[in-house]
mmCIF file of C-alpha atoms and ligand atoms in Angstrom:
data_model
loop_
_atom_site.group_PDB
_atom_site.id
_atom_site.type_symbol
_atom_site.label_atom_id
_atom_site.label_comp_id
_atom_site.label_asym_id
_atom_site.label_seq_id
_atom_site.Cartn_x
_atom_site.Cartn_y
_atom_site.Cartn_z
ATOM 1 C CA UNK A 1 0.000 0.000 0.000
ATOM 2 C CA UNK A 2 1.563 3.366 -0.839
ATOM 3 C CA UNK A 3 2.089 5.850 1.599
ATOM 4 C CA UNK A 4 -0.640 8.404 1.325
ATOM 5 C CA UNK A 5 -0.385 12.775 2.052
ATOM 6 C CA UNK A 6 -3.270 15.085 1.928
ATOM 7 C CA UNK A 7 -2.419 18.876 1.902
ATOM 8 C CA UNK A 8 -5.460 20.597 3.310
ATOM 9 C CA UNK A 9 -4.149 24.174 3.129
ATOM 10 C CA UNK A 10 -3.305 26.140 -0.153
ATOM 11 C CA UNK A 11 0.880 25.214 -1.054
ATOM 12 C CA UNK A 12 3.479 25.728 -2.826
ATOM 13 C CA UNK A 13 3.764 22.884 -5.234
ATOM 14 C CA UNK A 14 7.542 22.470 -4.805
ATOM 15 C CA UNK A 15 7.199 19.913 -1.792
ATOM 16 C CA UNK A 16 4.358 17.765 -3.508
ATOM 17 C CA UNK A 17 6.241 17.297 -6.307
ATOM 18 C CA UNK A 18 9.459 16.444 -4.184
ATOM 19 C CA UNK A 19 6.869 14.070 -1.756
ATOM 20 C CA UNK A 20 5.060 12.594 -5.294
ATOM 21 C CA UNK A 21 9.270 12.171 -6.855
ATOM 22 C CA UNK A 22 9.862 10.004 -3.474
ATOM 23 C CA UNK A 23 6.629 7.646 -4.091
ATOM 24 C CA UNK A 24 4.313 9.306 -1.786
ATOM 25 C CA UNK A 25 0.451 9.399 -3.018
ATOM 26 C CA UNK A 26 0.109 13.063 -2.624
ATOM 27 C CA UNK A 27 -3.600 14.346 -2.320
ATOM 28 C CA UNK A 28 -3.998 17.990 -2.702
ATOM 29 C CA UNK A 29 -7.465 19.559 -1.481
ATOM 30 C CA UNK A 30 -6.586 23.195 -1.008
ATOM 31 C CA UNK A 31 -10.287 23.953 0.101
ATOM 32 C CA UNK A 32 -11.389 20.710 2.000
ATOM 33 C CA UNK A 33 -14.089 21.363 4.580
ATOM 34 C CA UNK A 34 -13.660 20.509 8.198
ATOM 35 C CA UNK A 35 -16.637 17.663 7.200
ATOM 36 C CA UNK A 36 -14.829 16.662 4.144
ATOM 37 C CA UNK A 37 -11.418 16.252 6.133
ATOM 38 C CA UNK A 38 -12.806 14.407 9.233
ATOM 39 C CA UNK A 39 -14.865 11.576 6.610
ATOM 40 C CA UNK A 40 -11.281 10.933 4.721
ATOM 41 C CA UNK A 41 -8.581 11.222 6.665
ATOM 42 C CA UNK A 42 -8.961 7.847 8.006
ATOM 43 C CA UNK A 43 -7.367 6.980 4.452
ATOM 44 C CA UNK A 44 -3.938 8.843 4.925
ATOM 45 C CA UNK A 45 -0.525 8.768 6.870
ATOM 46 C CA UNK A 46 -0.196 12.038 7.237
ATOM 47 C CA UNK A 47 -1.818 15.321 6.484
ATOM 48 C CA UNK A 48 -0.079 18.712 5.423
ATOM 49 C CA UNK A 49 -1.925 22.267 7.041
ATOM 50 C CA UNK A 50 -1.159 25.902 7.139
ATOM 51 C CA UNK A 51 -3.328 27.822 9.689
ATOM 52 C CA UNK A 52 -6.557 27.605 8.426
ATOM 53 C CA UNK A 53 -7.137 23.821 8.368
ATOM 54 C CA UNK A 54 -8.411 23.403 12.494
ATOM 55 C CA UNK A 55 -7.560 20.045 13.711
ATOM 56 C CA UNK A 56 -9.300 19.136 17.053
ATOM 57 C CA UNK A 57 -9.596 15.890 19.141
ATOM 58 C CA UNK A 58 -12.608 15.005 17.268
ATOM 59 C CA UNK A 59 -10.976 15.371 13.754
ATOM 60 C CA UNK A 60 -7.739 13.667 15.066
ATOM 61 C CA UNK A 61 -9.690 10.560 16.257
ATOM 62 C CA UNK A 62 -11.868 10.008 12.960
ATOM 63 C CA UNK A 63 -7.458 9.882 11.441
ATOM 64 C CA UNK A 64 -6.076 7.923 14.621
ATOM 65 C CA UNK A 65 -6.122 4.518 12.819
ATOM 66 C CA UNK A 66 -3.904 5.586 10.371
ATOM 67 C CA UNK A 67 -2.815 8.900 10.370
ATOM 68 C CA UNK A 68 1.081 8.949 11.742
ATOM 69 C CA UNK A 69 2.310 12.681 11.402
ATOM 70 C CA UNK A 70 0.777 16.104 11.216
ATOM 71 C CA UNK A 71 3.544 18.736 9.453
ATOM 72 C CA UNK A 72 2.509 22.564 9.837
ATOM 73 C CA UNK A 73 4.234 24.083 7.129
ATOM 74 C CA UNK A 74 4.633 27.177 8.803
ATOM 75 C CA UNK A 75 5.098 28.438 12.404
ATOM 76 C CA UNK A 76 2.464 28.285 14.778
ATOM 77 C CA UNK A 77 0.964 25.459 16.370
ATOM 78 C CA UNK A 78 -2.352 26.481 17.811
ATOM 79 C CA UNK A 79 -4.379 25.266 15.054
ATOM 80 C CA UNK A 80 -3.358 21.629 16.361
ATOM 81 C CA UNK A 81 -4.634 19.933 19.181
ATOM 82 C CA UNK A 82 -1.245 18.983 20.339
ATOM 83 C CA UNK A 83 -2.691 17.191 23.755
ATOM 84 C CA UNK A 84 -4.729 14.873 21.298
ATOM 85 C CA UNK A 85 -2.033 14.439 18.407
ATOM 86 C CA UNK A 86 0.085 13.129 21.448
ATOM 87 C CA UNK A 87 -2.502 10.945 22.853
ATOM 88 C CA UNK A 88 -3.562 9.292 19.700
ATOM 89 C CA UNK A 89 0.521 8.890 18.710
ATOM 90 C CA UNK A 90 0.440 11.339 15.836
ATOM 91 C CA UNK A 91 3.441 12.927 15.578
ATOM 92 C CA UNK A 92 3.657 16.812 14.769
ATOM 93 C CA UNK A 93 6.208 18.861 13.378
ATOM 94 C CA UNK A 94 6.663 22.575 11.656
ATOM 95 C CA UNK A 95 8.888 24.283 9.550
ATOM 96 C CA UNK A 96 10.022 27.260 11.643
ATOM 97 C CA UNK A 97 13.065 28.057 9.349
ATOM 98 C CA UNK A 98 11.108 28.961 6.676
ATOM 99 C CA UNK A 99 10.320 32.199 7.515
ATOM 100 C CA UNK A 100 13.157 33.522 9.315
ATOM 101 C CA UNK A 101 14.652 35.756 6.160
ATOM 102 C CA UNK A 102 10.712 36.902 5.435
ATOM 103 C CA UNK A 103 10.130 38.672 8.977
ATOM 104 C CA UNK A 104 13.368 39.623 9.594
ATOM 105 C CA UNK A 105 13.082 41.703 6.302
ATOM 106 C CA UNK A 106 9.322 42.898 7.274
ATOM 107 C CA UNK A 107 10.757 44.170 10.495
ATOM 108 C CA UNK A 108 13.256 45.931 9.013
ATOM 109 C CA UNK A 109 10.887 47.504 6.156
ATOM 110 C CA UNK A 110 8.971 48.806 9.237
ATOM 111 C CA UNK A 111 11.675 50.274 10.709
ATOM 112 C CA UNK A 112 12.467 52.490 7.833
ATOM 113 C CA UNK A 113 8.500 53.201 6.930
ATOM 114 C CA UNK A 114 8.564 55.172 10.478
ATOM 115 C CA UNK A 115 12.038 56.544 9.932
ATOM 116 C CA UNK A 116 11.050 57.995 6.552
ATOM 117 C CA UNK A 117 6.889 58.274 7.066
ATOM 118 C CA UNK A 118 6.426 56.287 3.684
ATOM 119 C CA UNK A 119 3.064 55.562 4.183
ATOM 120 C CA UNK A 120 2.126 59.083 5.222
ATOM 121 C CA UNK A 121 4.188 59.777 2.345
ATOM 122 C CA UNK A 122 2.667 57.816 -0.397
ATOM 123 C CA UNK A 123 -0.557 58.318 0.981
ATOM 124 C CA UNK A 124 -0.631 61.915 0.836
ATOM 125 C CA UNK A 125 0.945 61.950 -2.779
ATOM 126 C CA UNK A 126 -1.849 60.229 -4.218
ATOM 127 C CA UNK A 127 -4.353 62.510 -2.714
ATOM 128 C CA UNK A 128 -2.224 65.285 -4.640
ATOM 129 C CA UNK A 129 -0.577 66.703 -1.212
ATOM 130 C CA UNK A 130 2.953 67.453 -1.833
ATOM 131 C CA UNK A 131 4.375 67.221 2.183
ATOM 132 C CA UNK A 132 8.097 67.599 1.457
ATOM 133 C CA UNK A 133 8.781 69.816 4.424
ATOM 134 C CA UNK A 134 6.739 68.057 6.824
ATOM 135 C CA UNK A 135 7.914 64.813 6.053
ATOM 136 C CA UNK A 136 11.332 65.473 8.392
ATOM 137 C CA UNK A 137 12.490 61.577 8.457
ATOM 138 C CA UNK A 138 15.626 60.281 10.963
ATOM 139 C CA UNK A 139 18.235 58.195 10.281
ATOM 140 C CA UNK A 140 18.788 54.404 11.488
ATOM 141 C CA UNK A 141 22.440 54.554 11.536
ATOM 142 C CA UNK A 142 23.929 55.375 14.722
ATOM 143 C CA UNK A 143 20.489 54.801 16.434
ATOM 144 C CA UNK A 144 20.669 51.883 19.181
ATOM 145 C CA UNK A 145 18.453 49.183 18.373
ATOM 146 C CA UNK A 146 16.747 46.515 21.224
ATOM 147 C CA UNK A 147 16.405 42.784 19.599
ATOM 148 C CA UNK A 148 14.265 41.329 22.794
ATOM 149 C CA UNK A 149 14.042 37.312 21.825
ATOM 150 C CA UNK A 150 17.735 36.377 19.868
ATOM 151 C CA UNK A 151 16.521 33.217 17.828
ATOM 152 C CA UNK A 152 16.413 32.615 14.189
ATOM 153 C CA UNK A 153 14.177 36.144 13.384
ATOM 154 C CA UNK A 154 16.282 38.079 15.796
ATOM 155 C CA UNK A 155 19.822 37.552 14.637
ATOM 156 C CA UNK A 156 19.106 37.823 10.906
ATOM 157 C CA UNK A 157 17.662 40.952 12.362
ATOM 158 C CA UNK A 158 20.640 42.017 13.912
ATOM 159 C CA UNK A 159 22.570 40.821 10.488
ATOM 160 C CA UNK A 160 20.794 43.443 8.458
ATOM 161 C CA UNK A 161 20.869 46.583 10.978
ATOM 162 C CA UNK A 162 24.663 46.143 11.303
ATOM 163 C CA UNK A 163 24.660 46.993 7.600
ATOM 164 C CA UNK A 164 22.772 49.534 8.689
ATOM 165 C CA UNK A 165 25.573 50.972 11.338
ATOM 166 C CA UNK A 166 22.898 50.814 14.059
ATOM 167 C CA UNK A 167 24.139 49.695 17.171
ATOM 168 C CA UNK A 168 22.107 46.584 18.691
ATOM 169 C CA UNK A 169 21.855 45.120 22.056
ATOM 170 C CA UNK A 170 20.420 41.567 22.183
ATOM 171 C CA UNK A 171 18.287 39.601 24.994
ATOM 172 C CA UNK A 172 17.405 36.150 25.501
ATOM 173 C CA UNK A 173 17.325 33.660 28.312
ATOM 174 C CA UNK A 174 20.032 31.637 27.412
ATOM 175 C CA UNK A 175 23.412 31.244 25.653
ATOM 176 C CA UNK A 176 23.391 28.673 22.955
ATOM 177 C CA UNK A 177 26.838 27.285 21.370
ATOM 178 C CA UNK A 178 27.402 29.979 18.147
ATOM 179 C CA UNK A 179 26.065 32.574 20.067
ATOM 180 C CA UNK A 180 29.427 34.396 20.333
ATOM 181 C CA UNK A 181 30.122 33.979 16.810
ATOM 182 C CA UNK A 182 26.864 36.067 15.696
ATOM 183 C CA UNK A 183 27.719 38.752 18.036
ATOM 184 C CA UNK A 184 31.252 39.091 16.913
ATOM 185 C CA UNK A 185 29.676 39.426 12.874
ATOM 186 C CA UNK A 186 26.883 41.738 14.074
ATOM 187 C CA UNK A 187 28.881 43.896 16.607
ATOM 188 C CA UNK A 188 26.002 43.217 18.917
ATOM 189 C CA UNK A 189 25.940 43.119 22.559
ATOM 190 C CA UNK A 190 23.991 40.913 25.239
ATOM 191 C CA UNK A 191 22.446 42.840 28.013
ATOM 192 C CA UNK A 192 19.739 42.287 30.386
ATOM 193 C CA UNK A 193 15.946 42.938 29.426
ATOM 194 C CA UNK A 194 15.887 46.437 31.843
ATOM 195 C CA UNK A 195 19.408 47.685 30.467
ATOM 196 C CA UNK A 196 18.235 47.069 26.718
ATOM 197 C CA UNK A 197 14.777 48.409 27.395
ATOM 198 C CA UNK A 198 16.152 51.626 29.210
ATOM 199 C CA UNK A 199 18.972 52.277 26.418
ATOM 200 C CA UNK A 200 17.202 51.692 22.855
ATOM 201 C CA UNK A 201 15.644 54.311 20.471
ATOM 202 C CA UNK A 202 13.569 51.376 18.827
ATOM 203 C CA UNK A 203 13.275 47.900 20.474
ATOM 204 C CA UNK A 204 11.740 45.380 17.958
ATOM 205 C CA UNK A 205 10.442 41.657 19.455
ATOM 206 C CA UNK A 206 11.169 38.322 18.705
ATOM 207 C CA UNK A 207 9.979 36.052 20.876
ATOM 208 C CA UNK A 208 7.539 33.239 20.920
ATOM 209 C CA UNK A 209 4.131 34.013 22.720
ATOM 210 C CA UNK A 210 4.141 31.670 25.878
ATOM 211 C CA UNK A 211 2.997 32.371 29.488
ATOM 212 C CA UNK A 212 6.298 33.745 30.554
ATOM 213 C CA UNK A 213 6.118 35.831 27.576
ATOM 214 C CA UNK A 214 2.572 37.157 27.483
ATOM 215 C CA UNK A 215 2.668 40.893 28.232
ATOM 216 C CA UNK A 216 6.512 41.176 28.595
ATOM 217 C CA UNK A 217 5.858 44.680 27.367
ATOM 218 C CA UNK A 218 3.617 46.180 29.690
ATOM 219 C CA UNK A 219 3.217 49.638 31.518
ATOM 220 C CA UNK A 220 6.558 48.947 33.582
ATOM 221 C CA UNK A 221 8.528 48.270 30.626
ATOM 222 C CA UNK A 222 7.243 51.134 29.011
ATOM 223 C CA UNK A 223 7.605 53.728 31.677
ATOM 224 C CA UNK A 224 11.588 52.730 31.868
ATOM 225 C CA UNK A 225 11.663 53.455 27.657
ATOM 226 C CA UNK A 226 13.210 56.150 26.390
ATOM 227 C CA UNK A 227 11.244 59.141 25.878
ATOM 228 C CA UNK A 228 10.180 59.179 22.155
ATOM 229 C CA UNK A 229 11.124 55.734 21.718
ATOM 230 C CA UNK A 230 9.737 53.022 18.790
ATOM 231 C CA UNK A 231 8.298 49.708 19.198
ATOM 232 C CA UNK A 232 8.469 47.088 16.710
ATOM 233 C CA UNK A 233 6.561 43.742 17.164
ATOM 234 C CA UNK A 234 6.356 41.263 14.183
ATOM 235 C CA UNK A 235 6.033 38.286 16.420
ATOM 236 C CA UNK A 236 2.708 37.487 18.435
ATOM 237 C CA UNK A 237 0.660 40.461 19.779
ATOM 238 C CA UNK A 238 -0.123 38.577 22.988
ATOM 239 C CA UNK A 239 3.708 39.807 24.186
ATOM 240 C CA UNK A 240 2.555 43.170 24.290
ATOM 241 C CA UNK A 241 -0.069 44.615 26.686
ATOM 242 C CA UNK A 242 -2.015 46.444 23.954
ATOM 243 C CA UNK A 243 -3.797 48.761 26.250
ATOM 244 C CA UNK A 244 -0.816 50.155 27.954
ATOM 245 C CA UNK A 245 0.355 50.240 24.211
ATOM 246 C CA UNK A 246 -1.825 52.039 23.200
ATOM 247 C CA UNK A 247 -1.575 54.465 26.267
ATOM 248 C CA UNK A 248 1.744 55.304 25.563
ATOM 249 C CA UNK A 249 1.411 55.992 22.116
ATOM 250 C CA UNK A 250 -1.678 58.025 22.622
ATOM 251 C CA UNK A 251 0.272 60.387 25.286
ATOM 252 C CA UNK A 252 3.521 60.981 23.280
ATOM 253 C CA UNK A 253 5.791 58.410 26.084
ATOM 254 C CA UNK A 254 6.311 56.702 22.824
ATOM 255 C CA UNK A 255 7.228 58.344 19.446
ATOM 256 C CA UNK A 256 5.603 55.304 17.157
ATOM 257 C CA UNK A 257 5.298 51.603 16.637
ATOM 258 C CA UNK A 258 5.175 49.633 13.895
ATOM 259 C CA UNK A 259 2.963 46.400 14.242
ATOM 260 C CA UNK A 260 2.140 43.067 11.974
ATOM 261 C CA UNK A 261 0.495 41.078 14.928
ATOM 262 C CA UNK A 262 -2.282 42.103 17.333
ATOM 263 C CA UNK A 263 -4.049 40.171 20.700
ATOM 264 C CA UNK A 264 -6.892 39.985 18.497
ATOM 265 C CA UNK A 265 -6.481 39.167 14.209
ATOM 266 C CA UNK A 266 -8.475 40.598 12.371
ATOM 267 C CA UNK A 267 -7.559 43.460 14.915
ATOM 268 C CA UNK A 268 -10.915 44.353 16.810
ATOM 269 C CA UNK A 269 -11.123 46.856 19.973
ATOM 270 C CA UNK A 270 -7.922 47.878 21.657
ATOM 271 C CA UNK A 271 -6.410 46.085 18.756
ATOM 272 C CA UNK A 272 -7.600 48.114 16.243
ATOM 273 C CA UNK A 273 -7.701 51.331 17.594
ATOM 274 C CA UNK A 274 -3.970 50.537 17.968
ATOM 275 C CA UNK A 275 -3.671 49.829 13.848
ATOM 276 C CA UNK A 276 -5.850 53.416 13.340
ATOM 277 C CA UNK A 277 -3.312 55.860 15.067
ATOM 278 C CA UNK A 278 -1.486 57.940 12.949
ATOM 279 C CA UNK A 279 1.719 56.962 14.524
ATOM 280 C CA UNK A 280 1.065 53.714 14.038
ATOM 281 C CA UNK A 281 2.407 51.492 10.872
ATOM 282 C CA UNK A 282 0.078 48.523 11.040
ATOM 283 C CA UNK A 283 0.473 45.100 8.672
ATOM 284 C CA UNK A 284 -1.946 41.872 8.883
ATOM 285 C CA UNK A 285 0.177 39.533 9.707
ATOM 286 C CA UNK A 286 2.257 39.179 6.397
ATOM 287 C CA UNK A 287 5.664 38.683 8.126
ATOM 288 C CA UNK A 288 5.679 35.035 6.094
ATOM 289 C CA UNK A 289 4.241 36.219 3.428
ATOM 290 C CA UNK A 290 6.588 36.099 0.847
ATOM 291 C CA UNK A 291 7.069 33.701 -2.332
ATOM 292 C CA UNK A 292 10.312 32.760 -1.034
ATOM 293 C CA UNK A 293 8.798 32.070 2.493
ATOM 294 C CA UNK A 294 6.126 29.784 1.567
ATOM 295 C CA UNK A 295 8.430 28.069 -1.021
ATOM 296 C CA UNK A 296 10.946 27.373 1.321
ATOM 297 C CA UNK A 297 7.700 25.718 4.308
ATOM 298 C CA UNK A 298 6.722 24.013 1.420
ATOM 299 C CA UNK A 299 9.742 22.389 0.242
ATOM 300 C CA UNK A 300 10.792 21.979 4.107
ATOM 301 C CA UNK A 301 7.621 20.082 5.221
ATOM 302 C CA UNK A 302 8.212 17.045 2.408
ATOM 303 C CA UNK A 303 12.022 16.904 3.608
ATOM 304 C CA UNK A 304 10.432 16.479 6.796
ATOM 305 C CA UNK A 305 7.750 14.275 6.204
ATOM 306 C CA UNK A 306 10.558 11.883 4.084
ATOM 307 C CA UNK A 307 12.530 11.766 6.798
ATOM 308 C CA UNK A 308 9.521 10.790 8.869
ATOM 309 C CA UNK A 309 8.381 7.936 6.567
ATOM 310 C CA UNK A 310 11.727 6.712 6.184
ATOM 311 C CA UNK A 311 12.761 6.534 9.929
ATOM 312 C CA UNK A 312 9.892 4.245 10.331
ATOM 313 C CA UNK A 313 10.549 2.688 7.300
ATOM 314 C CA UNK A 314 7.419 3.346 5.529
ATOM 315 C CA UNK A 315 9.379 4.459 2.243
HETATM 316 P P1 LIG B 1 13.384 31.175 17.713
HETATM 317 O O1 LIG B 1 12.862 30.081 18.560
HETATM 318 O O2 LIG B 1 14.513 30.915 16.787
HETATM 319 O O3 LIG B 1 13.785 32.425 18.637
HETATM 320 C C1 LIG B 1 13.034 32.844 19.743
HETATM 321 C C2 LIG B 1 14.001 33.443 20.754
HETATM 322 O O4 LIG B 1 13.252 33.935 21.860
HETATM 323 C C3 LIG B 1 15.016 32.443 21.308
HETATM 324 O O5 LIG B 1 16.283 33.043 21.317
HETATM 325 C C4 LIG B 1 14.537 32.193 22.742
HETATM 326 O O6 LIG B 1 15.614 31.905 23.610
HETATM 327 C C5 LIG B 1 13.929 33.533 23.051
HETATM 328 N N1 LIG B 1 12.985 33.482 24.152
HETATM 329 C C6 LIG B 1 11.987 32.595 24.358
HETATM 330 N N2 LIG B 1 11.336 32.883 25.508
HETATM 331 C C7 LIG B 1 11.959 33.967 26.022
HETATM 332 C C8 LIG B 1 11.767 34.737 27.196
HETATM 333 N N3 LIG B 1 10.801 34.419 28.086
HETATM 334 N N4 LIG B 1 12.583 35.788 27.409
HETATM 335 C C9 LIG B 1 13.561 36.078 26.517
HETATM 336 N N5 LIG B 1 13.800 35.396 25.398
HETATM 337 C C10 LIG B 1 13.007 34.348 25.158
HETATM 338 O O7 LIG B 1 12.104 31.719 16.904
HETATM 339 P P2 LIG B 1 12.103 32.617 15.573
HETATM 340 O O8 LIG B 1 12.078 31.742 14.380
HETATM 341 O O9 LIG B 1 13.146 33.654 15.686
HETATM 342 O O10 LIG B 1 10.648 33.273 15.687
HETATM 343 C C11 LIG B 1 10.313 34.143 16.745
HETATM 344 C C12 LIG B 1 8.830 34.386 16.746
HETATM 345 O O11 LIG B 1 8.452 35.139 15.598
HETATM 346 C C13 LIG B 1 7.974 33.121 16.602
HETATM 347 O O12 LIG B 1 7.813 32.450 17.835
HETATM 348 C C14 LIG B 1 6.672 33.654 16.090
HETATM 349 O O13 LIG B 1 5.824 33.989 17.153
HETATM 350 C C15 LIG B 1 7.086 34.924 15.365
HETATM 351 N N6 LIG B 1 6.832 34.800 13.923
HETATM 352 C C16 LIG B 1 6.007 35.707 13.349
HETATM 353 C C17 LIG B 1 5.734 35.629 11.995
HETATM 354 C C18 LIG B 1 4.852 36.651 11.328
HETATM 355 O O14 LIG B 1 4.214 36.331 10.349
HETATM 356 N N7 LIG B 1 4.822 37.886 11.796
HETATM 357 C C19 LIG B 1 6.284 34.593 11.219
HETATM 358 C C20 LIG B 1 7.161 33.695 11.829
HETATM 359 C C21 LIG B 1 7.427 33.808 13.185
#
């Protein structure tokens, strides 16, 4: 019986090829409803999602006596009962990597759309406003620059604003082997959270949302920022208390923030009156959204799955 892979989510057909080239009997059902996927996936091995296919205990069970492996091509998890996947044996993995170069880049295009007000910019152009004096933009270089969360996002981060002759300091909980060799390229520094948070003119985030870090940014933090300083947050808007946020930004404590993630997406509320401030550069959650990006999860979650089937010798 061949091994059999249904890709629930819309992807990029560089890994089913790679999957079909391997001997894999690859279904592809970009637009399956959640009734459609829990009456077949009792037929398959393993199933490939994005975010919007919602696996549950109940969906997981109808799969459990044959389904071996869930792969997320992609980042986040919370679309997958993980509890249940364990219970039932399923095995899940994602593809984390893939979008490292893709928000690194984003956060660094938000940087310079506050530096340079290009939205305000292009916006006011093509109602026929010509704001060349107004639009008085700063310069990154020189500027000191917060990475909070030094992982995969964070360092390419800190790759790119060297280029830029900012000057970065760099906080995470711990001190992996190679750590010391990205600093020394980067001419970044470690410091504590409350050092880097009292010294930067723009602190951008990259850390995962979990309970330690859920509202890591809250009034505190913000009271001990610089006066007029920026906020950047491309990676979960839990890790930000929105309302104290919003506060700040609403007062003049801070001078902007630029934001692709929100508590609440599509932003509603605090979250959206957050997007609607003019010194506010909001995106919906595009930091993966490149060709490149998806290619890459794509081409990453057959690798994985291969490796899968062969290490239990089902290929
Ligand atoms: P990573 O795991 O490589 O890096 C995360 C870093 O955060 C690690 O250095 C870790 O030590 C650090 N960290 C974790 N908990 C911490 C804490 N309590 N205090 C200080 N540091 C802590 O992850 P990554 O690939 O760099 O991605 C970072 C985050 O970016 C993801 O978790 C995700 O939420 C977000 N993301 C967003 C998008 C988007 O579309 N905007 C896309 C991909 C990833």
């Amino acid at each position: 019986m061949p091994v059999k892979v249904l890709a629930t989510d819309p992807l990029d057909e560089m890994g089913l090829e790679m999957l079909k080239r391997a001997g894999v009997e690859v279904h592809y059902r970009p637009g399956i409803s959640p009734e459609e996927l829990k009456a077949v996936i009792g037929q398959y091995d393993a199933l490939i999602v994005r975010g919007r296919t919602k696996l549950r205990r109940d969906v997981l069970e109808a799969g459990a006596r044959r389904l071996k492996a869930i792969c997320r091509a992609g980042v986040g998890l919370d679309n997958i009962d993980l509890r249940a996947a364990e219970e039932l044996g399923i095995a899940v993995f994602n593809t984390p990597e893939a979008s490292t170069e893709a928000v690194a880049e984003l956060a660094v295009a938000l940087m310079l759309s506050l530096a340079r007000a290009i939205p305000r910019a292009d916006g006011a152009l093509k109602e026929g406003r010509w704001l060349k004096r107004e639009l008085m933009g700063w310069e990154l270089a020189g500027r000191t620059l917060g990475i909070i969360g030094f992982g995969r996002i964070g360092q390419r981060v800190a790759e790119i604003c060297s280029a830029l002759k900012m000057r970065i300091l760099a906080y995470r909980r711990t001190r992996p082997p190679g750590l010391e060799e990205v600093l020394r390229r980067t001419g970044a520094r470690m410091a504590p959270l409350e050092e880097l948070i009292r010294s930067s003119d723009i602190i951008t985030i990259h850390v995962p949302l979990t309970p330690q870090t859920r509202h890591m940014i809250g009034e505190r933090e913000i009271s001990m920022m610089k006066n007029g300083a920026i906020i950047i947050n491309t990676s979960r808007g839990g890790v930000i208390d929105e309302e104290a946020l919003l506060k700040a930004l609403k007062n003049g404590k801070l001078a902007a923030a630029a934001l692709d993630v929100f508590e609440e997406e599509p932003p509603k509320g605090i979250s959206l009156e957050l997007a609607r401030l003019p010194n506010v550069v909001a995106t919906p959650h595009i930091g993966g959204q490149t060709r490149e990006a998806q290619k890459k999860a794509s081409e990453m979650a057959a690798k994985k799955l291969l490796e899968f089937f062969r290490s239990k010798g089902l290929l």
